[in-house]
mmCIF file of C-alpha atoms in Angstrom:
data_model
loop_
_atom_site.group_PDB
_atom_site.id
_atom_site.type_symbol
_atom_site.label_atom_id
_atom_site.label_comp_id
_atom_site.label_asym_id
_atom_site.label_seq_id
_atom_site.Cartn_x
_atom_site.Cartn_y
_atom_site.Cartn_z
ATOM 1 C CA UNK S 82 -15.862 -13.185 14.065
ATOM 2 C CA UNK S 83 -15.041 -11.192 17.200
ATOM 3 C CA UNK S 84 -17.020 -8.985 19.564
ATOM 4 C CA UNK S 85 -16.497 -5.199 19.456
ATOM 5 C CA UNK S 86 -14.517 -5.405 22.718
ATOM 6 C CA UNK S 87 -12.294 -8.162 21.322
ATOM 7 C CA UNK S 88 -11.650 -6.076 18.219
ATOM 8 C CA UNK S 89 -10.538 -3.262 20.522
ATOM 9 C CA UNK S 90 -8.026 -5.594 22.146
ATOM 10 C CA UNK S 91 -6.734 -6.959 18.846
ATOM 11 C CA UNK S 92 -6.392 -3.457 17.412
ATOM 12 C CA UNK S 93 -4.476 -2.213 20.449
ATOM 13 C CA UNK S 94 -2.050 -5.157 20.417
ATOM 14 C CA UNK S 95 -1.597 -4.911 16.648
ATOM 15 C CA UNK S 96 -0.547 -1.269 17.002
ATOM 16 C CA UNK S 97 1.748 -1.834 19.973
ATOM 17 C CA UNK S 98 3.196 -5.240 19.053
ATOM 18 C CA UNK S 99 2.794 -6.554 22.619
ATOM 19 C CA UNK S 100 0.827 -5.252 25.568
ATOM 20 C CA UNK S 101 0.006 -6.257 29.134
ATOM 21 C CA UNK S 102 -3.535 -6.739 30.411
ATOM 22 C CA UNK S 103 -3.127 -3.613 32.533
ATOM 23 C CA UNK S 104 -2.001 -1.683 29.481
ATOM 24 C CA UNK S 105 -4.998 -2.959 27.514
ATOM 25 C CA UNK S 106 -7.351 -1.772 30.247
ATOM 26 C CA UNK S 107 -5.800 1.695 30.082
ATOM 27 C CA UNK S 108 -5.957 1.930 26.299
ATOM 28 C CA UNK S 109 -9.414 0.439 25.735
ATOM 29 C CA UNK S 110 -11.199 1.775 28.815
ATOM 30 C CA UNK S 111 -12.441 -1.726 29.642
ATOM 31 C CA UNK S 112 -12.276 -2.992 33.215
ATOM 32 C CA UNK S 113 -9.432 -5.282 34.256
ATOM 33 C CA UNK S 114 -11.989 -8.025 34.930
ATOM 34 C CA UNK S 115 -13.377 -7.690 31.386
ATOM 35 C CA UNK S 116 -9.874 -7.662 29.903
ATOM 36 C CA UNK S 117 -9.031 -10.837 31.803
ATOM 37 C CA UNK S 118 -12.110 -12.660 30.461
ATOM 38 C CA UNK S 119 -11.738 -11.399 26.895
ATOM 39 C CA UNK S 120 -8.025 -12.148 26.604
ATOM 40 C CA UNK S 121 -8.573 -15.616 28.052
ATOM 41 C CA UNK S 122 -11.075 -16.305 25.258
ATOM 42 C CA UNK S 123 -8.670 -15.006 22.596
ATOM 43 C CA UNK S 124 -5.825 -17.103 24.006
ATOM 44 C CA UNK S 125 -8.110 -20.119 23.995
ATOM 45 C CA UNK S 126 -8.890 -19.529 20.331
ATOM 46 C CA UNK S 127 -5.184 -19.343 19.536
ATOM 47 C CA UNK S 128 -5.294 -15.688 18.437
ATOM 48 C CA UNK S 129 -3.247 -14.314 21.345
ATOM 49 C CA UNK S 130 -0.291 -15.803 23.176
ATOM 50 C CA UNK S 131 1.575 -14.900 26.336
ATOM 51 C CA UNK S 132 5.060 -13.481 25.913
ATOM 52 C CA UNK S 133 7.726 -12.405 28.405
ATOM 53 C CA UNK S 134 7.276 -11.003 31.884
ATOM 54 C CA UNK S 135 7.760 -7.280 32.439
ATOM 55 C CA UNK S 136 8.972 -6.203 35.864
ATOM 56 C CA UNK S 137 8.132 -2.831 37.338
ATOM 57 C CA UNK S 138 6.445 -1.515 40.421
ATOM 58 C CA UNK S 139 4.152 -4.095 42.004
ATOM 59 C CA UNK S 140 3.494 -7.509 40.487
ATOM 60 C CA UNK S 141 5.170 -8.382 37.156
ATOM 61 C CA UNK S 142 2.979 -8.221 34.053
ATOM 62 C CA UNK S 143 2.720 -10.756 31.251
ATOM 63 C CA UNK S 144 2.822 -9.268 27.771
ATOM 64 C CA UNK S 145 0.343 -10.534 25.182
ATOM 65 C CA UNK S 146 0.998 -10.730 21.433
ATOM 66 C CA UNK S 147 -0.694 -11.904 18.265
ATOM 67 C CA UNK S 148 0.064 -15.490 17.291
ATOM 68 C CA UNK S 149 1.484 -15.290 13.782
ATOM 69 C CA UNK S 150 0.048 -18.652 12.709
ATOM 70 C CA UNK S 151 -3.454 -18.017 14.019
ATOM 71 C CA UNK S 152 -4.571 -17.009 10.527
ATOM 72 C CA UNK S 153 -3.104 -16.394 7.089
ATOM 73 C CA UNK S 154 -4.114 -14.110 4.255
ATOM 74 C CA UNK S 155 -3.848 -14.093 0.480
ATOM 75 C CA UNK S 156 -2.746 -10.917 -1.255
ATOM 76 C CA UNK S 157 -3.276 -10.650 -5.011
ATOM 77 C CA UNK S 158 -1.787 -7.878 -7.123
ATOM 78 C CA UNK S 159 -3.319 -7.310 -10.558
ATOM 79 C CA UNK S 160 -1.167 -4.192 -10.931
ATOM 80 C CA UNK S 161 1.063 -5.763 -13.586
ATOM 81 C CA UNK S 162 1.503 -8.924 -15.627
ATOM 82 C CA UNK S 163 2.221 -11.495 -14.246
ATOM 83 C CA UNK S 164 -0.225 -11.430 -11.349
ATOM 84 C CA UNK S 165 1.501 -11.882 -7.989
ATOM 85 C CA UNK S 166 -0.030 -13.946 -5.164
ATOM 86 C CA UNK S 167 1.337 -13.877 -1.624
ATOM 87 C CA UNK S 168 0.429 -15.861 1.463
ATOM 88 C CA UNK S 169 1.148 -13.907 4.651
ATOM 89 C CA UNK S 170 0.740 -14.516 8.372
ATOM 90 C CA UNK S 171 -0.846 -12.380 11.070
ATOM 91 C CA UNK S 172 2.386 -10.383 11.444
ATOM 92 C CA UNK S 173 2.536 -9.553 7.731
ATOM 93 C CA UNK S 174 5.433 -11.934 6.993
ATOM 94 C CA UNK S 175 5.389 -13.690 3.617
ATOM 95 C CA UNK S 176 4.894 -17.457 3.832
ATOM 96 C CA UNK S 177 4.649 -18.279 0.122
ATOM 97 C CA UNK S 178 4.670 -16.617 -3.293
ATOM 98 C CA UNK S 179 3.359 -17.428 -6.752
ATOM 99 C CA UNK S 180 3.072 -15.753 -10.160
ATOM 100 C CA UNK S 181 0.361 -16.347 -12.760
ATOM 101 C CA UNK S 182 -0.293 -14.818 -16.178
ATOM 102 C CA UNK S 183 -2.771 -11.936 -15.858
ATOM 103 C CA UNK S 184 -5.818 -12.949 -17.877
ATOM 104 C CA UNK S 185 -7.830 -10.326 -19.745
ATOM 105 C CA UNK S 186 -11.168 -12.055 -19.213
ATOM 106 C CA UNK S 187 -12.211 -11.398 -15.612
ATOM 107 C CA UNK S 188 -14.086 -14.674 -15.099
ATOM 108 C CA UNK S 189 -11.146 -16.723 -16.365
ATOM 109 C CA UNK S 190 -8.717 -14.598 -14.341
ATOM 110 C CA UNK S 191 -10.576 -14.928 -11.026
ATOM 111 C CA UNK S 192 -11.225 -18.653 -11.508
ATOM 112 C CA UNK S 193 -7.508 -19.296 -12.080
ATOM 113 C CA UNK S 194 -6.606 -17.326 -8.960
ATOM 114 C CA UNK S 195 -8.935 -19.371 -6.758
ATOM 115 C CA UNK S 196 -7.717 -22.634 -8.331
ATOM 116 C CA UNK S 197 -4.148 -21.597 -7.443
ATOM 117 C CA UNK S 198 -4.812 -21.188 -3.700
ATOM 118 C CA UNK S 199 -4.088 -24.808 -2.644
ATOM 119 C CA UNK S 200 -0.786 -24.682 -4.528
ATOM 120 C CA UNK S 201 0.078 -21.374 -2.865
ATOM 121 C CA UNK S 202 -0.555 -22.835 0.596
ATOM 122 C CA UNK S 203 1.529 -25.907 -0.203
ATOM 123 C CA UNK S 204 4.468 -23.650 -1.084
ATOM 124 C CA UNK S 205 4.618 -22.496 2.540
ATOM 125 C CA UNK S 206 6.299 -25.826 3.258
ATOM 126 C CA UNK S 207 4.726 -26.146 6.693
ATOM 127 C CA UNK S 208 1.289 -26.101 8.321
ATOM 128 C CA UNK S 209 -0.266 -22.622 8.322
ATOM 129 C CA UNK S 210 -3.367 -21.115 9.850
ATOM 130 C CA UNK S 211 -6.657 -21.032 7.961
ATOM 131 C CA UNK S 212 -6.966 -18.558 5.094
ATOM 132 C CA UNK S 213 -9.058 -15.860 6.746
ATOM 133 C CA UNK S 214 -9.269 -13.369 3.913
ATOM 134 C CA UNK S 215 -8.299 -12.537 0.336
ATOM 135 C CA UNK S 216 -7.236 -9.031 -0.621
ATOM 136 C CA UNK S 217 -7.045 -7.890 -4.243
ATOM 137 C CA UNK S 218 -5.124 -4.778 -5.343
ATOM 138 C CA UNK S 219 -5.896 -3.503 -8.826
ATOM 139 C CA UNK S 220 -5.070 -0.496 -10.983
ATOM 140 C CA UNK S 221 -8.258 1.477 -11.482
ATOM 141 C CA UNK S 222 -11.334 2.844 -9.782
ATOM 142 C CA UNK S 223 -13.085 0.830 -7.078
ATOM 143 C CA UNK S 224 -16.658 1.209 -5.813
ATOM 144 C CA UNK S 225 -17.320 2.797 -2.413
ATOM 145 C CA UNK S 226 -18.185 -0.561 -0.870
ATOM 146 C CA UNK S 227 -14.909 -2.027 -2.260
ATOM 147 C CA UNK S 228 -16.604 -4.886 -4.073
ATOM 148 C CA UNK S 229 -16.569 -3.759 -7.714
ATOM 149 C CA UNK S 230 -13.928 -2.633 -10.183
ATOM 150 C CA UNK S 231 -15.705 0.343 -11.729
ATOM 151 C CA UNK S 232 -13.109 0.889 -14.424
ATOM 152 C CA UNK S 233 -9.551 -0.206 -15.125
ATOM 153 C CA UNK S 234 -7.754 0.718 -18.326
ATOM 154 C CA UNK S 235 -4.890 -1.670 -17.587
ATOM 155 C CA UNK S 236 -7.209 -4.641 -17.056
ATOM 156 C CA UNK S 237 -9.857 -3.680 -19.589
ATOM 157 C CA UNK S 238 -12.524 -4.245 -16.915
ATOM 158 C CA UNK S 239 -15.651 -2.177 -16.342
ATOM 159 C CA UNK S 240 -18.223 -2.720 -13.563
ATOM 160 C CA UNK S 241 -16.846 -6.122 -12.573
ATOM 161 C CA UNK S 242 -18.180 -7.373 -9.240
ATOM 162 C CA UNK S 243 -14.939 -9.010 -8.134
ATOM 163 C CA UNK S 244 -16.074 -9.817 -4.597
ATOM 164 C CA UNK S 245 -19.309 -11.328 -5.910
ATOM 165 C CA UNK S 246 -17.445 -13.508 -8.402
ATOM 166 C CA UNK S 247 -14.980 -14.696 -5.753
ATOM 167 C CA UNK S 248 -17.870 -15.514 -3.389
ATOM 168 C CA UNK S 249 -19.251 -17.955 -5.965
ATOM 169 C CA UNK S 250 -15.845 -19.625 -6.305
ATOM 170 C CA UNK S 251 -14.723 -19.972 -2.683
ATOM 171 C CA UNK S 252 -15.956 -19.536 0.869
ATOM 172 C CA UNK S 253 -13.310 -17.020 1.932
ATOM 173 C CA UNK S 254 -14.041 -13.337 2.653
ATOM 174 C CA UNK S 255 -12.642 -11.164 -0.131
ATOM 175 C CA UNK S 256 -11.917 -7.452 -0.373
ATOM 176 C CA UNK S 257 -10.634 -5.246 -3.185
ATOM 177 C CA UNK S 258 -8.843 -1.914 -3.212
ATOM 178 C CA UNK S 259 -7.103 0.435 -5.599
ATOM 179 C CA UNK S 260 -3.435 -0.584 -5.771
ATOM 180 C CA UNK S 261 -2.043 2.633 -4.252
ATOM 181 C CA UNK S 262 -4.553 2.438 -1.397
ATOM 182 C CA UNK S 263 -3.594 -1.177 -0.745
ATOM 183 C CA UNK S 264 0.069 -0.213 -0.685
ATOM 184 C CA UNK S 265 -0.404 2.488 1.933
ATOM 185 C CA UNK S 266 -2.641 0.243 4.063
ATOM 186 C CA UNK S 267 0.155 -2.318 4.183
ATOM 187 C CA UNK S 268 2.632 0.368 5.227
ATOM 188 C CA UNK S 269 0.206 1.596 7.884
ATOM 189 C CA UNK S 270 -0.441 -1.847 9.354
ATOM 190 C CA UNK S 271 2.965 -3.559 9.112
ATOM 191 C CA UNK S 272 5.526 -1.080 7.694
ATOM 192 C CA UNK S 273 7.802 1.615 9.085
ATOM 193 C CA UNK S 274 4.830 4.024 9.208
ATOM 194 C CA UNK S 275 2.937 1.573 11.400
ATOM 195 C CA UNK S 276 -0.050 3.429 12.778
ATOM 196 C CA UNK S 277 1.329 6.877 11.890
ATOM 197 C CA UNK S 278 -1.886 8.960 11.880
ATOM 198 C CA UNK S 279 -1.089 11.312 8.978
ATOM 199 C CA UNK S 280 1.148 10.450 6.046
ATOM 200 C CA UNK S 281 1.070 10.182 2.269
ATOM 201 C CA UNK S 282 2.648 7.691 -0.086
ATOM 202 C CA UNK S 283 3.682 8.146 -3.714
ATOM 203 C CA UNK S 284 4.691 5.112 -5.800
ATOM 204 C CA UNK S 285 6.561 5.785 -9.036
ATOM 205 C CA UNK S 286 6.494 3.044 -11.657
ATOM 206 C CA UNK S 287 5.009 2.826 -15.138
ATOM 207 C CA UNK S 288 2.237 4.855 -13.541
ATOM 208 C CA UNK S 289 2.222 7.031 -10.429
ATOM 209 C CA UNK S 290 0.070 5.977 -7.502
ATOM 210 C CA UNK S 291 -0.673 8.111 -4.482
ATOM 211 C CA UNK S 292 -2.664 7.586 -1.289
ATOM 212 C CA UNK S 293 -3.192 9.293 2.055
ATOM 213 C CA UNK S 294 -3.719 8.274 5.667
ATOM 214 C CA UNK S 295 -5.572 11.095 7.447
ATOM 215 C CA UNK S 296 -6.391 10.904 11.166
ATOM 216 C CA UNK S 297 -5.443 7.226 11.163
ATOM 217 C CA UNK S 298 -7.752 6.255 8.304
ATOM 218 C CA UNK S 299 -7.389 5.816 4.577
ATOM 219 C CA UNK S 300 -8.688 8.935 2.840
ATOM 220 C CA UNK S 301 -10.553 7.839 -0.290
ATOM 221 C CA UNK S 302 -12.367 11.031 -1.240
ATOM 222 C CA UNK S 303 -15.988 11.348 -2.326
ATOM 223 C CA UNK S 304 -15.695 8.986 -5.305
ATOM 224 C CA UNK S 305 -12.613 7.051 -4.219
ATOM 225 C CA UNK S 306 -10.289 9.157 -6.364
ATOM 226 C CA UNK S 307 -8.216 10.866 -3.658
ATOM 227 C CA UNK S 308 -4.537 10.754 -4.566
ATOM 228 C CA UNK S 309 -4.865 10.783 -8.373
ATOM 229 C CA UNK S 310 -1.802 13.001 -8.822
ATOM 230 C CA UNK S 311 -0.789 10.960 -11.861
ATOM 231 C CA UNK S 312 -3.233 13.036 -13.889
ATOM 232 C CA UNK S 313 -2.523 16.362 -12.207
ATOM 233 C CA UNK S 314 -1.264 18.850 -14.820
ATOM 234 C CA UNK S 315 2.350 19.885 -14.284
ATOM 235 C CA UNK S 316 2.895 21.457 -17.725
ATOM 236 C CA UNK S 317 0.161 24.092 -17.803
ATOM 237 C CA UNK S 318 0.710 25.529 -21.286
ATOM 238 C CA UNK S 319 -1.014 23.003 -23.512
ATOM 239 C CA UNK S 320 0.789 24.347 -26.547
ATOM 240 C CA UNK S 321 4.245 24.225 -25.008
ATOM 241 C CA UNK S 322 6.892 21.821 -26.218
ATOM 242 C CA UNK S 323 6.846 18.869 -23.881
ATOM 243 C CA UNK S 324 3.166 19.145 -22.905
ATOM 244 C CA UNK S 325 2.641 15.579 -24.036
ATOM 245 C CA UNK S 326 -0.807 14.057 -24.586
ATOM 246 C CA UNK S 327 -1.907 11.731 -21.794
ATOM 247 C CA UNK S 328 -4.024 8.591 -22.066
ATOM 248 C CA UNK S 329 -6.685 10.393 -19.994
ATOM 249 C CA UNK S 330 -7.222 12.814 -22.897
ATOM 250 C CA UNK S 331 -5.473 15.843 -21.358
ATOM 251 C CA UNK S 332 -1.985 17.228 -21.935
ATOM 252 C CA UNK S 333 0.889 17.833 -19.563
ATOM 253 C CA UNK S 334 -0.148 15.366 -16.850
ATOM 254 C CA UNK S 335 2.464 14.215 -14.341
ATOM 255 C CA UNK S 336 2.219 10.727 -15.858
ATOM 256 C CA UNK S 337 3.550 12.035 -19.185
ATOM 257 C CA UNK S 338 6.746 13.321 -17.555
ATOM 258 C CA UNK S 339 7.688 11.470 -14.366
ATOM 259 C CA UNK S 340 6.780 7.789 -14.780
ATOM 260 C CA UNK S 341 9.385 5.174 -15.693
ATOM 261 C CA UNK S 342 7.596 4.784 -19.000
ATOM 262 C CA UNK S 343 7.859 8.527 -19.698
ATOM 263 C CA UNK S 344 11.529 8.608 -18.687
ATOM 264 C CA UNK S 345 12.305 5.682 -20.998
ATOM 265 C CA UNK S 346 10.455 7.362 -23.861
ATOM 266 C CA UNK S 347 12.406 10.592 -23.345
ATOM 267 C CA UNK S 348 15.678 8.639 -23.265
ATOM 268 C CA UNK S 349 14.775 6.787 -26.467
ATOM 269 C CA UNK S 350 13.967 10.077 -28.203
ATOM 270 C CA UNK S 351 17.338 11.474 -27.111
ATOM 271 C CA UNK S 352 19.181 8.407 -28.372
ATOM 272 C CA UNK S 353 20.125 7.287 -24.861
ATOM 273 C CA UNK S 354 19.766 3.859 -23.191
ATOM 274 C CA UNK S 355 16.233 3.147 -21.999
ATOM 275 C CA UNK S 356 17.436 1.164 -18.995
ATOM 276 C CA UNK S 357 16.752 3.275 -15.900
ATOM 277 C CA UNK S 358 19.930 2.202 -14.106
ATOM 278 C CA UNK S 359 22.101 3.019 -17.145
ATOM 279 C CA UNK S 360 20.410 6.375 -17.593
ATOM 280 C CA UNK S 361 20.875 7.236 -13.911
ATOM 281 C CA UNK S 362 24.540 6.291 -14.118
ATOM 282 C CA UNK S 363 25.021 8.536 -17.162
ATOM 283 C CA UNK S 364 23.383 11.412 -15.300
ATOM 284 C CA UNK S 365 25.600 10.698 -12.309
ATOM 285 C CA UNK S 366 28.684 11.114 -14.484
ATOM 286 C CA UNK S 367 27.390 14.443 -15.845
ATOM 287 C CA UNK S 368 25.989 13.490 -19.277
ATOM 288 C CA UNK S 369 23.886 16.607 -20.104
ATOM 289 C CA UNK S 370 21.066 14.824 -21.969
ATOM 290 C CA UNK S 371 20.584 12.269 -19.196
ATOM 291 C CA UNK S 372 20.712 14.989 -16.546
ATOM 292 C CA UNK S 373 18.060 16.999 -18.401
ATOM 293 C CA UNK S 374 15.664 14.042 -18.611
ATOM 294 C CA UNK S 375 15.955 13.115 -14.942
ATOM 295 C CA UNK S 376 15.858 16.740 -13.767
ATOM 296 C CA UNK S 377 12.658 17.360 -15.731
ATOM 297 C CA UNK S 378 10.972 14.231 -14.383
ATOM 298 C CA UNK S 379 12.125 14.799 -10.801
ATOM 299 C CA UNK S 380 11.114 18.465 -10.845
ATOM 300 C CA UNK S 381 7.619 17.581 -12.052
ATOM 301 C CA UNK S 382 7.277 14.937 -9.346
ATOM 302 C CA UNK S 383 8.586 17.341 -6.712
ATOM 303 C CA UNK S 384 6.050 20.010 -7.671
ATOM 304 C CA UNK S 385 3.189 17.488 -7.433
ATOM 305 C CA UNK S 386 4.404 16.293 -4.012
ATOM 306 C CA UNK S 387 4.765 19.885 -2.826
ATOM 307 C CA UNK S 388 1.136 20.485 -3.751
ATOM 308 C CA UNK S 389 -0.113 17.461 -1.833
ATOM 309 C CA UNK S 390 1.917 18.576 1.207
ATOM 310 C CA UNK S 391 0.296 22.014 0.993
ATOM 311 C CA UNK S 392 -3.173 20.448 0.783
ATOM 312 C CA UNK S 393 -2.938 17.558 3.263
ATOM 313 C CA UNK S 394 -0.142 18.670 5.624
ATOM 314 C CA UNK S 395 1.106 15.104 6.277
ATOM 315 C CA UNK S 396 3.816 14.456 8.841
ATOM 316 C CA UNK S 397 5.659 12.241 6.328
ATOM 317 C CA UNK S 398 5.648 11.476 2.607
ATOM 318 C CA UNK S 399 6.941 8.043 1.608
ATOM 319 C CA UNK S 400 8.159 7.977 -2.009
ATOM 320 C CA UNK S 401 8.600 4.506 -3.516
ATOM 321 C CA UNK S 402 11.143 4.611 -6.343
ATOM 322 C CA UNK S 403 13.187 2.395 -8.593
ATOM 323 C CA UNK S 404 16.442 1.798 -6.711
ATOM 324 C CA UNK S 405 18.481 3.584 -9.388
ATOM 325 C CA UNK S 406 16.406 6.765 -9.024
ATOM 326 C CA UNK S 407 17.089 7.173 -5.311
ATOM 327 C CA UNK S 408 20.572 8.453 -6.066
ATOM 328 C CA UNK S 409 22.056 11.919 -6.064
ATOM 329 C CA UNK S 410 20.449 13.143 -9.299
ATOM 330 C CA UNK S 411 16.760 12.189 -9.316
ATOM 331 C CA UNK S 412 16.208 11.759 -5.578
ATOM 332 C CA UNK S 413 18.064 14.945 -4.689
ATOM 333 C CA UNK S 414 16.139 16.949 -7.292
ATOM 334 C CA UNK S 415 12.803 15.696 -5.947
ATOM 335 C CA UNK S 416 13.737 16.811 -2.439
ATOM 336 C CA UNK S 417 15.101 20.160 -3.588
ATOM 337 C CA UNK S 418 11.961 20.886 -5.624
ATOM 338 C CA UNK S 419 9.684 20.004 -2.721
ATOM 339 C CA UNK S 420 11.647 22.244 -0.355
ATOM 340 C CA UNK S 421 11.534 25.110 -2.868
ATOM 341 C CA UNK S 422 7.749 24.950 -3.303
ATOM 342 C CA UNK S 423 6.411 24.183 0.172
ATOM 343 C CA UNK S 424 5.579 27.092 2.435
ATOM 344 C CA UNK S 425 7.777 27.159 5.511
ATOM 345 C CA UNK S 426 5.948 26.350 8.729
ATOM 346 C CA UNK S 427 7.167 27.370 12.180
ATOM 347 C CA UNK S 428 6.314 23.959 13.648
ATOM 348 C CA UNK S 429 8.263 21.894 11.114
ATOM 349 C CA UNK S 430 8.027 20.428 7.636
ATOM 350 C CA UNK S 431 6.852 17.101 6.288
ATOM 351 C CA UNK S 432 9.612 14.491 6.302
ATOM 352 C CA UNK S 433 10.359 12.801 2.969
ATOM 353 C CA UNK S 434 11.356 9.120 2.904
ATOM 354 C CA UNK S 435 12.774 7.803 -0.377
ATOM 355 C CA UNK S 436 12.440 4.032 -0.427
ATOM 356 C CA UNK S 437 13.062 1.216 -2.880
ATOM 357 C CA UNK S 438 9.930 0.099 -4.698
ATOM 358 C CA UNK S 439 9.303 -3.563 -3.897
ATOM 359 C CA UNK S 440 8.112 -5.935 -6.611
ATOM 360 C CA UNK S 441 5.715 -7.589 -4.162
ATOM 361 C CA UNK S 442 4.617 -4.357 -2.495
ATOM 362 C CA UNK S 443 1.115 -4.243 -3.983
ATOM 363 C CA UNK S 444 0.423 -7.921 -3.244
ATOM 364 C CA UNK S 445 1.684 -7.449 0.312
ATOM 365 C CA UNK S 446 -0.605 -4.443 0.660
ATOM 366 C CA UNK S 447 -3.536 -6.505 -0.618
ATOM 367 C CA UNK S 448 -2.844 -9.166 2.015
ATOM 368 C CA UNK S 449 -2.698 -6.394 4.626
ATOM 369 C CA UNK S 450 -6.164 -5.291 3.513
ATOM 370 C CA UNK S 451 -7.513 -8.725 4.436
ATOM 371 C CA UNK S 452 -5.504 -8.790 7.685
ATOM 372 C CA UNK S 453 -6.879 -5.376 8.606
ATOM 373 C CA UNK S 454 -10.454 -6.627 8.237
ATOM 374 C CA UNK S 455 -9.595 -9.629 10.412
ATOM 375 C CA UNK S 456 -7.986 -7.543 13.166
ATOM 376 C CA UNK S 457 -10.155 -4.430 13.179
ATOM 377 C CA UNK S 458 -13.469 -5.551 11.730
ATOM 378 C CA UNK S 459 -14.093 -2.154 10.172
ATOM 379 C CA UNK S 460 -12.148 0.150 7.864
ATOM 380 C CA UNK S 461 -9.445 2.098 9.594
#
């Protein structure tokens, strides 16, 4: 869609927000004459627009920025039922939203999603740019070329060529990614960690997702399994009380202790409310049983995060949590456990950010996957 030099310009402006032609020449290494020609073409195509004047030494400079309505993207999250569809613009802002039942049969599921696209666009309530990409976030393992769902327990899918199926249904480029990877890509492109070169993200829900940005790129690992801390053992004595069996076949995995599902199960067994907010409130007021459940879950999560900090040395770790768990009991215990188990470094420690998990986070990340392909051409 764009030349390599134009991708350089789009990438630089996406990172900076706005940039002058002189600034682009400095960042890209292209001549000012080349920058002038290339930006003129991008302005003519409606991708870039001129912003305000910046005054400094010499002649004032005109800042250039991405035109939000130049293109739009569809983000689809298959992470939970119902499926969430978002329509976003070139700045990552949501234009429209839709929910659909998540179908078990992959052909039926994908066909319904494509059939829903005109209705999704109409919900924007105003003219939008052309749909320039579809991103799909799913729970499970994805092939190296990000076209095929190799295996997903939640979906019941195995070796499903999602991109191939979508190509037969519509003429829009499509991309798939593991849900945690999609989430961190969205944070890297449009979130508070925008273009931070080294950070990790942990998302705590009914499962635990984890992903890493290393040297400015998503780190997938050899088989795409980097970040699978959900099945890292945190209770090492398989015969110990509390070393619960995991759906992966092992015992004592982080998923059996620190997920919302595990916390609810522990609360139910203790005769306490299964609602996370109620349980957190009881812990806050000093109820011993509630405190024990949240301390155990938070300690396990903190140990796992401490290990990933030791291995990857990220500058930041973003932890996405249920709002109720960010409070003084669970959130504080996670931070205390991390601090207790990470080796002190003379040049500083990783910064932990505890943030509210967003219902649309995975769908937004999926849309960011498509936007990234549009803006950068290649994987970051």
